[in-house]
Coordinates of C-alpha atoms in Angstrom, one line a residue:
Chain A
M1 CA 68.8 4.0 19.8
R2 CA 72.1 2.3 19.2
S3 CA 74.8 3.0 21.9
R4 CA 77.7 3.4 19.4
K5 CA 77.8 6.2 17.0
P6 CA 77.9 5.0 13.4
S7 CA 80.4 6.8 11.0
C8 CA 78.5 8.9 8.5
V9 CA 79.0 10.5 5.1
V10 CA 76.9 13.4 4.0
L11 CA 76.3 13.4 0.3
G12 CA 75.5 16.9 -0.6
G13 CA 77.5 18.0 2.5
G14 CA 78.4 21.4 1.0
G15 CA 74.9 22.7 0.7
F16 CA 72.6 24.5 3.1
L17 CA 71.3 21.5 5.0
G18 CA 74.5 19.4 4.5
L19 CA 76.7 22.0 6.1
N20 CA 74.4 22.4 9.0
L21 CA 74.2 18.6 9.3
C22 CA 78.0 18.0 9.2
R23 CA 78.6 20.6 11.9
Y24 CA 75.7 19.1 14.0
L25 CA 76.9 15.5 13.8
E26 CA 80.5 16.5 14.4
S27 CA 79.5 18.4 17.5
K28 CA 77.7 15.2 18.7
G29 CA 80.9 13.1 18.3
Y30 CA 80.2 11.4 15.0
R31 CA 82.9 10.7 12.5
V32 CA 81.6 12.7 9.5
R33 CA 82.6 13.1 5.9
A34 CA 81.2 15.6 3.5
F35 CA 80.8 15.0 -0.3
G36 CA 79.6 17.3 -2.9
R37 CA 80.3 19.3 -6.1
R38 CA 81.0 22.4 -4.2
C39 CA 80.9 23.7 -0.6
L40 CA 79.0 26.9 -0.1
F41 CA 81.0 27.8 2.9
P42 CA 84.3 25.8 3.2
E43 CA 85.4 27.3 6.4
A44 CA 82.1 26.2 8.0
L45 CA 83.1 22.6 7.7
G46 CA 85.7 22.9 10.3
D47 CA 87.5 19.6 10.7
V48 CA 84.9 17.7 8.7
P49 CA 86.9 16.2 5.7
W50 CA 85.6 17.5 2.4
F51 CA 85.5 15.3 -0.7
A52 CA 84.8 17.2 -3.8
G53 CA 83.2 15.4 -6.6
D54 CA 80.2 14.8 -8.8
A55 CA 77.6 12.2 -8.0
A56 CA 77.8 11.1 -11.6
D57 CA 81.4 9.8 -10.9
P58 CA 81.4 6.5 -9.0
G59 CA 85.1 6.8 -8.2
A60 CA 84.6 10.1 -6.5
L61 CA 81.6 8.8 -4.6
A62 CA 83.6 5.7 -3.5
A63 CA 86.5 7.8 -2.1
A64 CA 84.0 9.7 0.1
I65 CA 81.7 6.8 1.1
E66 CA 84.5 4.4 1.9
S67 CA 84.4 3.1 5.5
S68 CA 81.1 4.8 6.2
E69 CA 78.2 3.0 7.9
V70 CA 75.6 5.4 7.1
A71 CA 75.1 7.6 4.0
V72 CA 72.9 10.7 4.3
H73 CA 71.6 11.5 0.9
L74 CA 70.9 15.2 0.4
I75 CA 71.9 15.5 -3.3
G76 CA 69.2 16.9 -5.5
T77 CA 68.2 19.7 -7.8
T78 CA 67.3 22.7 -5.7
T79 CA 65.3 24.3 -8.5
K80 CA 61.9 22.8 -8.0
Y81 CA 59.8 24.3 -10.8
S82 CA 62.2 23.4 -13.6
S83 CA 59.3 22.2 -15.6
M84 CA 59.9 19.2 -17.9
D85 CA 63.6 19.2 -18.2
S86 CA 66.0 16.3 -17.5
S87 CA 67.1 17.4 -14.1
W88 CA 64.8 14.9 -12.4
H89 CA 66.6 12.2 -14.3
D90 CA 69.9 13.3 -13.0
D91 CA 68.5 13.4 -9.5
V92 CA 67.2 9.8 -9.6
G93 CA 70.3 8.6 -11.5
N94 CA 72.6 10.2 -9.0
A95 CA 70.8 8.7 -6.1
L96 CA 70.9 5.2 -7.7
R97 CA 74.7 5.7 -8.2
C98 CA 75.1 6.7 -4.6
F99 CA 73.1 3.7 -3.4
D100 CA 75.1 1.4 -5.7
V101 CA 78.5 2.6 -4.5
G102 CA 77.3 2.6 -0.9
H103 CA 76.0 -1.0 -1.2
K104 CA 79.3 -2.2 -2.7
L105 CA 81.3 -0.5 0.1
G106 CA 79.2 -2.0 2.8
V107 CA 77.0 1.0 3.9
K108 CA 74.4 -0.4 6.2
R109 CA 71.8 2.4 6.0
I110 CA 70.8 5.3 3.8
V111 CA 69.0 8.4 5.2
F112 CA 67.2 10.2 2.4
A113 CA 66.0 13.7 2.6
S114 CA 62.7 13.6 0.7
S115 CA 60.3 16.5 0.4
G116 CA 57.3 16.9 2.6
G117 CA 56.3 19.9 0.4
A118 CA 56.4 18.3 -3.0
I119 CA 55.6 14.7 -2.6
Y120 CA 52.0 14.8 -1.6
G121 CA 50.6 17.3 -4.0
A122 CA 47.1 18.7 -3.1
P123 CA 46.5 17.6 0.4
T124 CA 43.3 15.6 1.1
Q125 CA 43.7 16.2 4.8
M126 CA 45.7 18.7 6.9
P127 CA 48.1 18.3 8.6
I128 CA 49.2 15.6 6.1
P129 CA 50.1 12.2 7.4
E130 CA 52.6 9.9 5.8
T131 CA 49.8 7.6 4.6
A132 CA 48.3 10.5 2.4
P133 CA 48.3 9.9 -1.4
T134 CA 51.4 10.9 -3.2
E135 CA 50.5 13.0 -6.2
P136 CA 53.2 15.4 -6.9
F137 CA 52.5 18.6 -8.7
A138 CA 55.8 18.9 -10.3
P139 CA 58.7 16.9 -11.6
Y140 CA 60.8 17.6 -8.5
G141 CA 58.2 15.6 -6.3
I142 CA 58.2 12.8 -8.9
S143 CA 61.9 12.3 -8.6
K144 CA 61.7 12.3 -4.8
L145 CA 59.0 9.7 -5.0
A146 CA 61.0 7.6 -7.4
I147 CA 64.0 7.6 -5.2
E148 CA 61.8 6.6 -2.2
K149 CA 60.5 3.7 -4.1
Y150 CA 64.0 2.7 -5.1
L151 CA 65.1 2.6 -1.6
A152 CA 62.5 -0.1 -0.8
V153 CA 63.6 -2.0 -4.0
Y154 CA 67.3 -1.8 -2.8
R155 CA 66.4 -3.1 0.6
R156 CA 64.6 -6.1 -1.0
F157 CA 67.3 -6.8 -3.5
H158 CA 70.5 -5.9 -1.4
G159 CA 69.4 -5.7 2.2
I160 CA 70.6 -2.2 2.7
D161 CA 68.2 -0.5 5.2
Y162 CA 66.9 3.1 4.9
R163 CA 65.0 5.9 6.5
I164 CA 63.1 8.5 4.5
L165 CA 62.5 11.9 6.0
R166 CA 59.8 14.0 4.2
I167 CA 61.0 17.3 5.2
A168 CA 59.0 20.5 5.3
N169 CA 60.4 24.0 4.3
V170 CA 63.8 24.2 6.0
F171 CA 65.4 27.6 6.9
G172 CA 68.3 28.8 8.8
P173 CA 72.0 29.8 8.6
F174 CA 74.0 28.9 5.4
Q175 CA 70.8 29.1 3.2
V176 CA 71.6 31.2 0.3
P177 CA 68.6 32.4 -1.7
K178 CA 68.2 30.9 -5.2
S179 CA 66.0 32.0 -7.9
D180 CA 63.1 29.9 -6.9
H181 CA 63.3 28.6 -3.4
G182 CA 64.2 29.5 0.2
V183 CA 61.6 32.2 0.8
I184 CA 62.9 32.9 4.3
A185 CA 66.5 33.3 3.2
T186 CA 65.3 35.6 0.4
F187 CA 63.1 37.7 2.6
V188 CA 65.7 38.0 5.4
S189 CA 68.5 38.9 3.0
R190 CA 66.4 41.5 1.2
A191 CA 64.9 43.0 4.3
L192 CA 68.5 43.5 5.7
R193 CA 69.3 45.5 2.6
D194 CA 66.0 47.4 2.7
Q195 CA 64.9 45.9 -0.6
A196 CA 61.3 45.1 -1.4
L197 CA 60.0 41.5 -0.8
E198 CA 58.3 40.0 -3.7
I199 CA 55.2 37.9 -2.8
W200 CA 53.5 35.5 -5.2
G201 CA 49.8 35.8 -5.3
D202 CA 47.9 37.2 -2.3
G203 CA 50.4 36.0 0.3
S204 CA 48.0 33.5 1.7
I205 CA 49.9 30.3 0.7
V206 CA 50.5 28.3 3.7
R207 CA 53.7 26.3 4.3
D208 CA 55.3 24.4 7.2
Y209 CA 58.6 26.1 8.0
I210 CA 61.1 24.3 10.2
F211 CA 64.5 25.5 11.6
V212 CA 67.4 23.6 10.3
D213 CA 68.7 22.5 13.7
D214 CA 65.5 20.6 14.3
V215 CA 66.0 18.8 10.9
C216 CA 69.6 17.9 11.9
A217 CA 68.2 16.4 15.1
A218 CA 65.7 14.4 13.2
I219 CA 68.4 13.1 10.9
E220 CA 70.4 12.0 13.9
F221 CA 67.3 10.0 15.2
A222 CA 66.9 8.5 11.7
I223 CA 70.6 7.5 11.6
N224 CA 70.1 5.5 14.8
D225 CA 66.5 4.4 14.7
D226 CA 65.9 0.7 15.1
S227 CA 62.2 0.6 14.7
D228 CA 60.6 -1.2 11.7
Q229 CA 59.3 2.1 10.3
R230 CA 61.0 3.8 7.4
V231 CA 59.1 6.9 6.3
F232 CA 58.6 10.0 8.5
N233 CA 57.3 13.5 8.0
I234 CA 59.6 16.2 9.6
G235 CA 58.0 19.5 10.0
S236 CA 57.1 22.1 12.6
G237 CA 53.4 21.0 12.5
Q238 CA 52.5 24.6 12.1
G239 CA 51.4 26.6 9.0
R240 CA 52.5 30.0 8.2
T241 CA 51.4 32.3 5.3
L242 CA 53.8 34.5 3.5
T243 CA 52.0 37.4 5.1
D244 CA 52.7 35.8 8.6
I245 CA 56.4 35.7 7.8
V246 CA 56.5 39.2 6.6
G247 CA 54.9 40.2 9.9
S248 CA 57.4 38.2 11.9
I249 CA 60.3 39.9 10.2
E250 CA 58.7 43.3 10.7
R251 CA 58.4 42.6 14.4
L252 CA 61.9 41.4 14.6
L253 CA 63.3 44.5 12.8
D254 CA 60.7 46.8 14.3
R255 CA 59.9 48.4 11.0
K256 CA 57.6 48.0 8.0
L257 CA 59.0 46.2 4.9
K258 CA 58.4 47.1 1.3
I259 CA 56.3 44.5 -0.5
D260 CA 55.9 44.0 -4.2
R261 CA 53.0 41.7 -5.1
I262 CA 53.5 39.6 -8.2
E263 CA 51.3 37.1 -10.0
G264 CA 50.7 33.6 -8.6
R265 CA 52.3 30.6 -10.1
I266 CA 51.1 27.4 -11.6
G267 CA 52.0 24.3 -9.6
D268 CA 51.5 25.8 -6.2
V269 CA 49.7 23.9 -3.5
P270 CA 47.6 26.4 -1.5
A271 CA 48.5 24.9 1.8
S272 CA 50.8 22.3 3.2
V273 CA 51.5 21.4 6.8
L274 CA 52.9 18.0 7.8
A275 CA 51.6 15.8 10.6
T276 CA 54.7 14.7 12.6
D277 CA 53.0 12.4 15.1
K278 CA 54.8 9.4 13.7
A279 CA 58.2 10.9 14.1
S280 CA 57.3 11.9 17.7
A281 CA 56.0 8.5 18.6
V282 CA 58.6 6.2 16.8
L283 CA 61.8 8.3 16.7
G284 CA 61.1 10.3 19.8
W285 CA 61.8 13.5 17.8
N286 CA 59.9 16.8 18.1
S287 CA 60.6 20.1 16.5
S288 CA 61.8 22.3 19.4
T289 CA 62.9 25.7 18.0
P290 CA 60.1 28.3 18.0
F291 CA 59.8 30.0 14.6
E292 CA 60.8 33.4 16.0
V293 CA 63.9 32.0 17.5
G294 CA 64.9 30.3 14.3
L295 CA 64.2 33.6 12.4
R296 CA 66.4 35.5 14.8
R297 CA 69.3 33.0 14.4
T298 CA 68.9 33.3 10.6
F299 CA 69.1 37.1 10.9
D300 CA 72.2 36.9 13.1
W301 CA 73.9 34.6 10.5
W302 CA 73.1 37.0 7.6
E303 CA 74.4 39.9 9.5
S304 CA 77.6 37.9 10.3
T305 CA 78.2 37.3 6.6
N306 CA 78.6 41.0 6.0
G307 CA 76.7 41.0 2.8
Q308 CA 78.9 38.6 1.0
H309 CA 75.8 36.8 -0.5
K310 CA 73.5 38.5 -3.0
P311 CA 69.9 38.2 -2.3
A312 CA 67.9 36.7 -5.2
A313 CA 65.6 38.8 -7.2
A314 CA 62.3 37.1 -6.3
A315 CA 60.9 35.0 -3.6
Y316 CA 58.9 31.9 -4.3
S317 CA 56.1 30.5 -2.2
D318 CA 58.6 27.7 -1.4
D319 CA 58.3 24.0 -1.1
G320 CA 60.1 21.6 1.2
Chain B
M1 CA 31.4 7.9 -25.4
R2 CA 32.3 10.4 -28.2
S3 CA 30.3 9.9 -31.4
R4 CA 33.2 10.6 -33.7
K5 CA 36.2 8.2 -33.7
P6 CA 39.4 10.1 -32.9
S7 CA 42.5 9.5 -35.0
C8 CA 45.0 7.3 -33.1
V9 CA 48.7 6.6 -33.1
V10 CA 49.9 3.6 -31.3
L11 CA 53.4 4.1 -29.8
G12 CA 54.9 0.7 -29.5
G13 CA 52.6 -0.5 -32.3
G14 CA 54.9 -3.3 -33.5
G15 CA 54.9 -5.3 -30.3
F16 CA 52.5 -7.9 -28.9
L17 CA 49.8 -5.6 -27.4
G18 CA 50.5 -2.9 -30.1
L19 CA 49.9 -5.2 -33.0
N20 CA 46.7 -6.5 -31.6
L21 CA 45.5 -3.0 -30.8
C22 CA 46.3 -1.6 -34.2
R23 CA 44.3 -4.5 -35.8
Y24 CA 41.4 -4.0 -33.3
L25 CA 41.1 -0.3 -33.8
E26 CA 41.4 -0.5 -37.6
S27 CA 38.6 -3.2 -37.6
K28 CA 36.5 -0.7 -35.6
G29 CA 37.0 2.1 -38.2
Y30 CA 39.6 4.2 -36.5
R31 CA 42.4 5.9 -38.4
V32 CA 45.4 4.2 -36.9
R33 CA 49.2 4.7 -37.2
A34 CA 51.8 2.4 -35.7
F35 CA 55.2 3.6 -34.4
G36 CA 58.0 1.5 -33.1
R37 CA 61.6 0.3 -33.4
R38 CA 60.6 -2.8 -35.0
C39 CA 57.4 -4.7 -36.0
L40 CA 57.2 -8.3 -34.8
F41 CA 54.9 -9.3 -37.6
P42 CA 54.9 -6.6 -40.3
E43 CA 52.2 -8.5 -42.4
A44 CA 49.9 -8.5 -39.4
L45 CA 49.6 -4.7 -39.6
G46 CA 47.6 -4.9 -42.8
D47 CA 46.8 -1.4 -44.0
V48 CA 47.9 0.3 -40.8
P49 CA 50.8 2.7 -41.7
W50 CA 54.0 1.8 -40.1
F51 CA 56.4 4.4 -38.8
A52 CA 59.8 2.9 -37.9
G53 CA 61.7 4.9 -35.3
D54 CA 63.2 5.1 -31.9
A55 CA 61.4 7.0 -29.1
A56 CA 64.7 8.7 -28.4
D57 CA 64.3 10.5 -31.7
P58 CA 61.8 13.4 -31.6
G59 CA 61.8 13.7 -35.4
A60 CA 60.8 10.1 -35.9
L61 CA 58.2 10.5 -33.2
A62 CA 56.8 13.6 -34.8
A63 CA 56.4 11.9 -38.1
A64 CA 54.4 9.3 -36.6
I65 CA 52.3 11.3 -34.2
E66 CA 51.5 14.2 -36.6
S67 CA 47.8 14.8 -37.0
S68 CA 46.8 12.2 -34.4
E69 CA 44.3 13.2 -31.6
V70 CA 45.1 10.3 -29.3
A71 CA 48.4 8.7 -28.6
V72 CA 48.4 5.2 -27.0
H73 CA 51.7 4.8 -25.2
L74 CA 52.7 1.1 -25.1
I75 CA 56.6 1.7 -25.2
G76 CA 58.5 0.2 -22.5
T77 CA 61.1 -2.2 -21.4
T78 CA 59.6 -5.7 -21.6
T79 CA 62.3 -7.1 -19.3
K80 CA 60.8 -6.6 -15.9
Y81 CA 63.5 -7.9 -13.6
S82 CA 66.4 -6.1 -15.1
S83 CA 67.5 -5.1 -11.6
M84 CA 69.1 -1.8 -11.2
D85 CA 70.2 -1.0 -14.7
S86 CA 69.4 2.2 -16.6
S87 CA 66.5 0.8 -18.7
W88 CA 64.0 2.4 -16.4
H89 CA 65.5 5.8 -17.3
D90 CA 65.0 5.0 -20.9
D91 CA 61.4 4.1 -20.3
V92 CA 60.6 7.3 -18.4
G93 CA 62.7 9.5 -20.7
N94 CA 61.1 7.9 -23.8
A95 CA 57.6 8.5 -22.4
L96 CA 58.4 12.1 -21.6
R97 CA 59.7 12.6 -25.1
C98 CA 56.5 11.1 -26.5
F99 CA 54.4 13.3 -24.4
D100 CA 56.4 16.4 -25.3
V101 CA 56.1 15.8 -29.0
G102 CA 52.5 14.9 -28.7
H103 CA 51.7 18.0 -26.8
K104 CA 53.5 20.2 -29.5
L105 CA 51.6 18.5 -32.2
G106 CA 48.2 19.0 -30.5
V107 CA 47.5 15.5 -29.3
K108 CA 44.4 15.8 -27.1
R109 CA 44.8 12.7 -25.0
I110 CA 47.3 10.0 -24.0
V111 CA 46.3 6.5 -23.0
F112 CA 49.1 4.9 -21.1
A113 CA 49.5 1.1 -20.5
S114 CA 50.7 0.9 -16.9
S115 CA 51.3 -2.3 -15.1
G116 CA 48.6 -3.7 -12.7
G117 CA 51.1 -6.5 -11.7
A118 CA 54.1 -4.4 -10.9
I119 CA 52.8 -1.0 -9.7
Y120 CA 51.1 -2.1 -6.4
G121 CA 53.8 -4.4 -5.0
A122 CA 52.6 -6.6 -2.1
P123 CA 48.8 -6.3 -2.1
T124 CA 47.2 -5.2 1.2
Q125 CA 43.9 -6.3 -0.1
M126 CA 42.7 -8.7 -2.9
P127 CA 41.4 -8.1 -5.5
I128 CA 43.5 -4.9 -5.6
P129 CA 41.6 -1.6 -6.1
E130 CA 43.0 1.4 -7.8
T131 CA 43.3 3.2 -4.4
A132 CA 45.7 0.6 -3.0
P133 CA 49.2 1.8 -2.0
T134 CA 51.7 1.7 -4.9
E135 CA 54.9 0.1 -3.6
P136 CA 56.7 -1.5 -6.5
F137 CA 58.8 -4.5 -5.9
A138 CA 61.1 -3.8 -8.9
P139 CA 62.5 -0.9 -11.0
Y140 CA 60.0 -1.7 -13.8
G141 CA 57.1 -0.8 -11.5
I142 CA 58.8 2.4 -10.4
S143 CA 59.2 3.7 -14.0
K144 CA 55.5 2.9 -14.6
L145 CA 54.7 4.9 -11.5
A146 CA 56.8 7.8 -12.4
I147 CA 55.3 8.0 -15.9
E148 CA 51.8 7.9 -14.2
K149 CA 52.7 10.9 -12.0
Y150 CA 54.2 12.7 -15.0
L151 CA 51.0 12.4 -16.9
A152 CA 49.2 14.3 -14.1
V153 CA 51.9 17.0 -14.1
Y154 CA 51.5 17.3 -18.0
R155 CA 47.9 17.8 -17.6
R156 CA 48.4 20.5 -15.1
F157 CA 51.1 22.3 -17.0
H158 CA 49.9 21.7 -20.5
G159 CA 46.2 20.7 -20.4
I160 CA 46.8 17.4 -22.2
D161 CA 44.3 14.8 -20.9
Y162 CA 45.1 11.1 -20.2
R163 CA 43.8 7.8 -19.1
I164 CA 46.0 5.2 -17.3
L165 CA 45.2 1.6 -17.6
R166 CA 46.9 -0.6 -15.0
I167 CA 46.8 -3.8 -17.0
A168 CA 47.2 -7.4 -15.6
N169 CA 49.0 -10.2 -17.3
V170 CA 48.0 -10.0 -21.1
F171 CA 48.3 -13.0 -23.3
G172 CA 47.2 -14.0 -26.8
P173 CA 48.3 -14.1 -30.4
F174 CA 51.5 -12.3 -31.5
Q175 CA 53.0 -12.7 -28.0
V176 CA 56.5 -14.0 -28.4
P177 CA 58.2 -15.4 -25.3
K178 CA 61.1 -13.5 -24.0
S179 CA 63.5 -14.6 -21.4
D180 CA 61.5 -13.3 -18.5
H181 CA 57.9 -12.6 -19.3
G182 CA 54.9 -14.0 -21.1
V183 CA 54.4 -17.2 -19.2
I184 CA 51.4 -18.3 -21.3
A185 CA 53.3 -17.6 -24.6
T186 CA 56.2 -19.6 -23.2
F187 CA 54.1 -22.6 -21.9
V188 CA 52.0 -22.8 -25.0
S189 CA 55.0 -22.6 -27.4
R190 CA 57.0 -25.2 -25.4
A191 CA 54.1 -27.5 -25.0
L192 CA 53.5 -27.5 -28.7
R193 CA 57.0 -28.7 -29.1
D194 CA 56.8 -31.3 -26.3
Q195 CA 59.4 -29.4 -24.3
A196 CA 59.4 -29.3 -20.5
L197 CA 57.7 -26.3 -18.9
E198 CA 59.9 -24.6 -16.2
I199 CA 58.0 -23.5 -13.2
W200 CA 59.5 -21.1 -10.6
G201 CA 58.9 -22.1 -7.0
D202 CA 56.0 -24.4 -6.2
G203 CA 53.8 -23.1 -8.9
S204 CA 51.4 -21.5 -6.5
I205 CA 52.0 -17.9 -7.6
V206 CA 48.7 -16.3 -8.5
R207 CA 48.3 -13.9 -11.3
D208 CA 45.5 -12.2 -13.2
Y209 CA 45.7 -13.3 -16.9
I210 CA 43.6 -11.4 -19.4
F211 CA 43.1 -12.1 -23.1
V212 CA 44.5 -9.4 -25.4
D213 CA 41.2 -8.7 -27.2
D214 CA 39.6 -7.7 -23.9
V215 CA 42.6 -5.2 -23.2
C216 CA 42.1 -3.7 -26.7
A217 CA 38.4 -3.2 -26.0
A218 CA 39.5 -1.5 -22.7
I219 CA 41.9 0.8 -24.6
E220 CA 39.1 1.8 -27.0
F221 CA 37.0 2.7 -24.0
A222 CA 39.8 4.7 -22.6
I223 CA 40.3 6.6 -25.9
N224 CA 36.7 7.8 -25.8
D225 CA 36.0 8.1 -22.1
D226 CA 34.6 11.5 -21.1
S227 CA 34.4 10.8 -17.3
D228 CA 36.5 12.7 -14.8
Q229 CA 38.3 9.4 -13.8
R230 CA 41.8 8.7 -15.2
V231 CA 43.2 5.5 -13.6
F232 CA 41.6 2.1 -14.2
N233 CA 42.6 -1.5 -13.4
I234 CA 42.2 -3.8 -16.3
G235 CA 42.2 -7.5 -15.6
S236 CA 40.1 -10.6 -15.6
G237 CA 39.3 -10.3 -11.9
Q238 CA 40.3 -14.0 -11.6
G239 CA 43.4 -15.4 -10.1
R240 CA 45.2 -18.4 -11.6
T241 CA 48.2 -20.3 -10.4
L242 CA 51.0 -21.6 -12.7
T243 CA 49.7 -25.1 -11.8
D244 CA 46.2 -24.0 -12.9
I245 CA 47.6 -22.9 -16.3
V246 CA 49.5 -26.1 -16.7
G247 CA 46.2 -28.0 -16.0
S248 CA 44.4 -25.9 -18.5
I249 CA 46.9 -26.6 -21.2
E250 CA 46.9 -30.2 -20.4
R251 CA 43.1 -30.3 -20.8
L252 CA 43.3 -28.4 -24.0
L253 CA 45.9 -30.8 -25.5
D254 CA 44.5 -33.9 -23.7
R255 CA 47.9 -35.0 -22.5
K256 CA 50.3 -34.5 -19.5
L257 CA 53.0 -32.0 -19.8
K258 CA 56.7 -32.3 -18.7
I259 CA 57.5 -29.9 -15.8
D260 CA 60.9 -28.8 -14.5
R261 CA 60.6 -27.1 -11.2
I262 CA 63.3 -24.4 -10.6
E263 CA 64.0 -22.1 -7.7
G264 CA 61.8 -19.2 -6.9
R265 CA 62.9 -15.7 -7.6
I266 CA 63.4 -12.6 -5.6
G267 CA 60.9 -9.8 -6.4
D268 CA 57.9 -12.0 -6.8
V269 CA 54.6 -10.9 -5.3
P270 CA 52.9 -14.2 -4.2
A271 CA 49.5 -13.2 -5.5
S272 CA 48.1 -10.3 -7.7
V273 CA 44.5 -10.0 -8.9
L274 CA 43.0 -6.7 -9.9
A275 CA 39.6 -5.3 -8.9
T276 CA 38.0 -4.1 -12.0
D277 CA 34.7 -2.6 -10.6
K278 CA 35.8 0.9 -11.5
A279 CA 36.4 0.2 -15.2
S280 CA 33.1 -1.6 -15.3
A281 CA 31.2 1.3 -13.6
V282 CA 33.0 4.2 -15.3
L283 CA 34.1 2.9 -18.7
G284 CA 31.3 0.3 -19.1
W285 CA 34.1 -2.2 -19.8
N286 CA 34.2 -5.8 -18.7
S287 CA 36.5 -8.6 -19.6
S288 CA 34.5 -11.0 -21.6
T289 CA 36.7 -13.7 -23.0
P290 CA 36.8 -16.9 -20.9
F291 CA 40.4 -18.0 -20.1
E292 CA 40.0 -21.3 -21.9
V293 CA 38.7 -19.5 -25.0
G294 CA 41.7 -17.1 -24.9
L295 CA 44.1 -20.0 -24.4
R296 CA 42.6 -21.9 -27.4
R297 CA 43.0 -18.8 -29.6
T298 CA 46.6 -18.5 -28.4
F299 CA 47.2 -22.1 -29.3
D300 CA 45.6 -21.7 -32.8
W301 CA 47.9 -18.7 -33.5
W302 CA 51.0 -20.6 -32.4
E303 CA 50.0 -23.5 -34.6
S304 CA 49.4 -21.1 -37.6
T305 CA 53.0 -19.7 -37.2
N306 CA 54.4 -23.0 -38.1
G307 CA 57.1 -22.8 -35.7
Q308 CA 58.8 -19.6 -36.8
H309 CA 59.3 -18.3 -33.2
K310 CA 61.6 -20.0 -30.8
P311 CA 60.2 -20.5 -27.4
A312 CA 62.3 -19.1 -24.7
A313 CA 64.3 -21.3 -22.4
A314 CA 62.5 -20.5 -19.2
A315 CA 59.1 -19.2 -18.1
Y316 CA 58.7 -16.7 -15.4
S317 CA 55.9 -16.3 -13.0
D318 CA 55.0 -13.2 -15.1
D319 CA 53.9 -9.7 -14.2
G320 CA 51.5 -7.6 -16.0

């Protein structure tokens, strides 16, 4: 771990993970800047400078990245089952543009939020180690994989270092449900309104849910890591079914929830839990927030928003 | 092996491998169509119908693909070290467009020419099996990898089957040297003109060179294969240094060649030889043309062209 704190820019700093990360790094004394198309909760950024812009615009990127030593790349399509459209092109192209601008401006390291849920495909072992085959089930995972491979090429060509975090299903404050991801945000927001929770298939799909503060901590380790390792799984190491989550919410609220069962969906991996031994051994990071504690904090945040965010119509099985 | 010969369209049928493949398949009694932006040697296509068009144009693609059962996808940037430009985007986007149009028109199978030289990166074992890690050294290999992954997703979403051939360094008739690939075409054409051969580094770089007829035979097996396997290395299984190749040419011409040594190049894997046991066991394919025989045929073809193709200024170490 370096003794001095490097200056950081969070690309995608206005989204769920980005907002949490900016707040986290600032609270730890980092100089942080946030860049993105829009900020979900501008007031939540506090004193973190906000640079509005599109990753397709090198000038806007340069204004945000300028003088930063580390760029944390969180920009990406959040719609994961967008089938065969061109959004994956945008994701990869935007990432390359960020890396190009960062390289030109002297960024020393890129920390990339990859997807532990989408990059492996059907697991051949569980929990899934970083060495497992990468056979994505959907275009979202392919774009993450391509960006990972590009980081290695950038390092070879340009000497810019990187760390890749393959992150499980993150949940927590500032996560707003969208049509096809964020199952916990969706469930919590609907439960609070006494609306039925929609569950795909039989509810037995297993995912690895990790509280956002733990992910922010992992990113801080990745910013400062001076090992020779570059790819790390970041998850809770525990699998939970959708039925488990409903049970946890029911215990928290001390009442039964309404459930609508709807048909399963193509492209779902039945189970995905990440092995995090490597992050523990190399980065010294471990997930530390119990699921029920994270769920409680998520509830508290939703209650504090006073219903200003509409819950999505349907929950998905979710992929990190 | 199916008893009936499926109708085929060769996408990229006007290039080096494409021309050879069209001629090969036609000679075997397949109904073949060729599609591409331009045909290197129009007369070489004989009776194979030529559909001129750009893969960016779905209408042109549809006209060529219409009524074909198998599409052989050979379209791709031939410039492999084009650093961080957008050509890889084109390659992946063009491939997806071909798959989309093929799917809509009822194509049953796609045979994709991937790269055995570019997709693995630094080998961890030699010869390289299909199960080796895929860590491309350059964008060219990343686009090949992304297309491979997309084929699996297409099969999941749309049921269209595929075979991937990770092909080593192909050489033979109709290969015209370009600025950065085709070392044998470059050496042969320059030797015939008594021009110096440029060798990157110390000439010790090892590649797996395979004669084009053997690759065409492998593609025919892939067109008809009904195993449950989908990814195959296609190579000679033998490694040759640039110095070896110069020696072979000198023996063939019975004279010493002029050599210019120039600096090595970033992005070169020191050695790459493919393991082809799987293609042998599953497809029943083996490379059968001895290197010296392929080299002789390449010479004969160059002599028959009467100097109509200019040799490139420099040779590269080459990647398949």
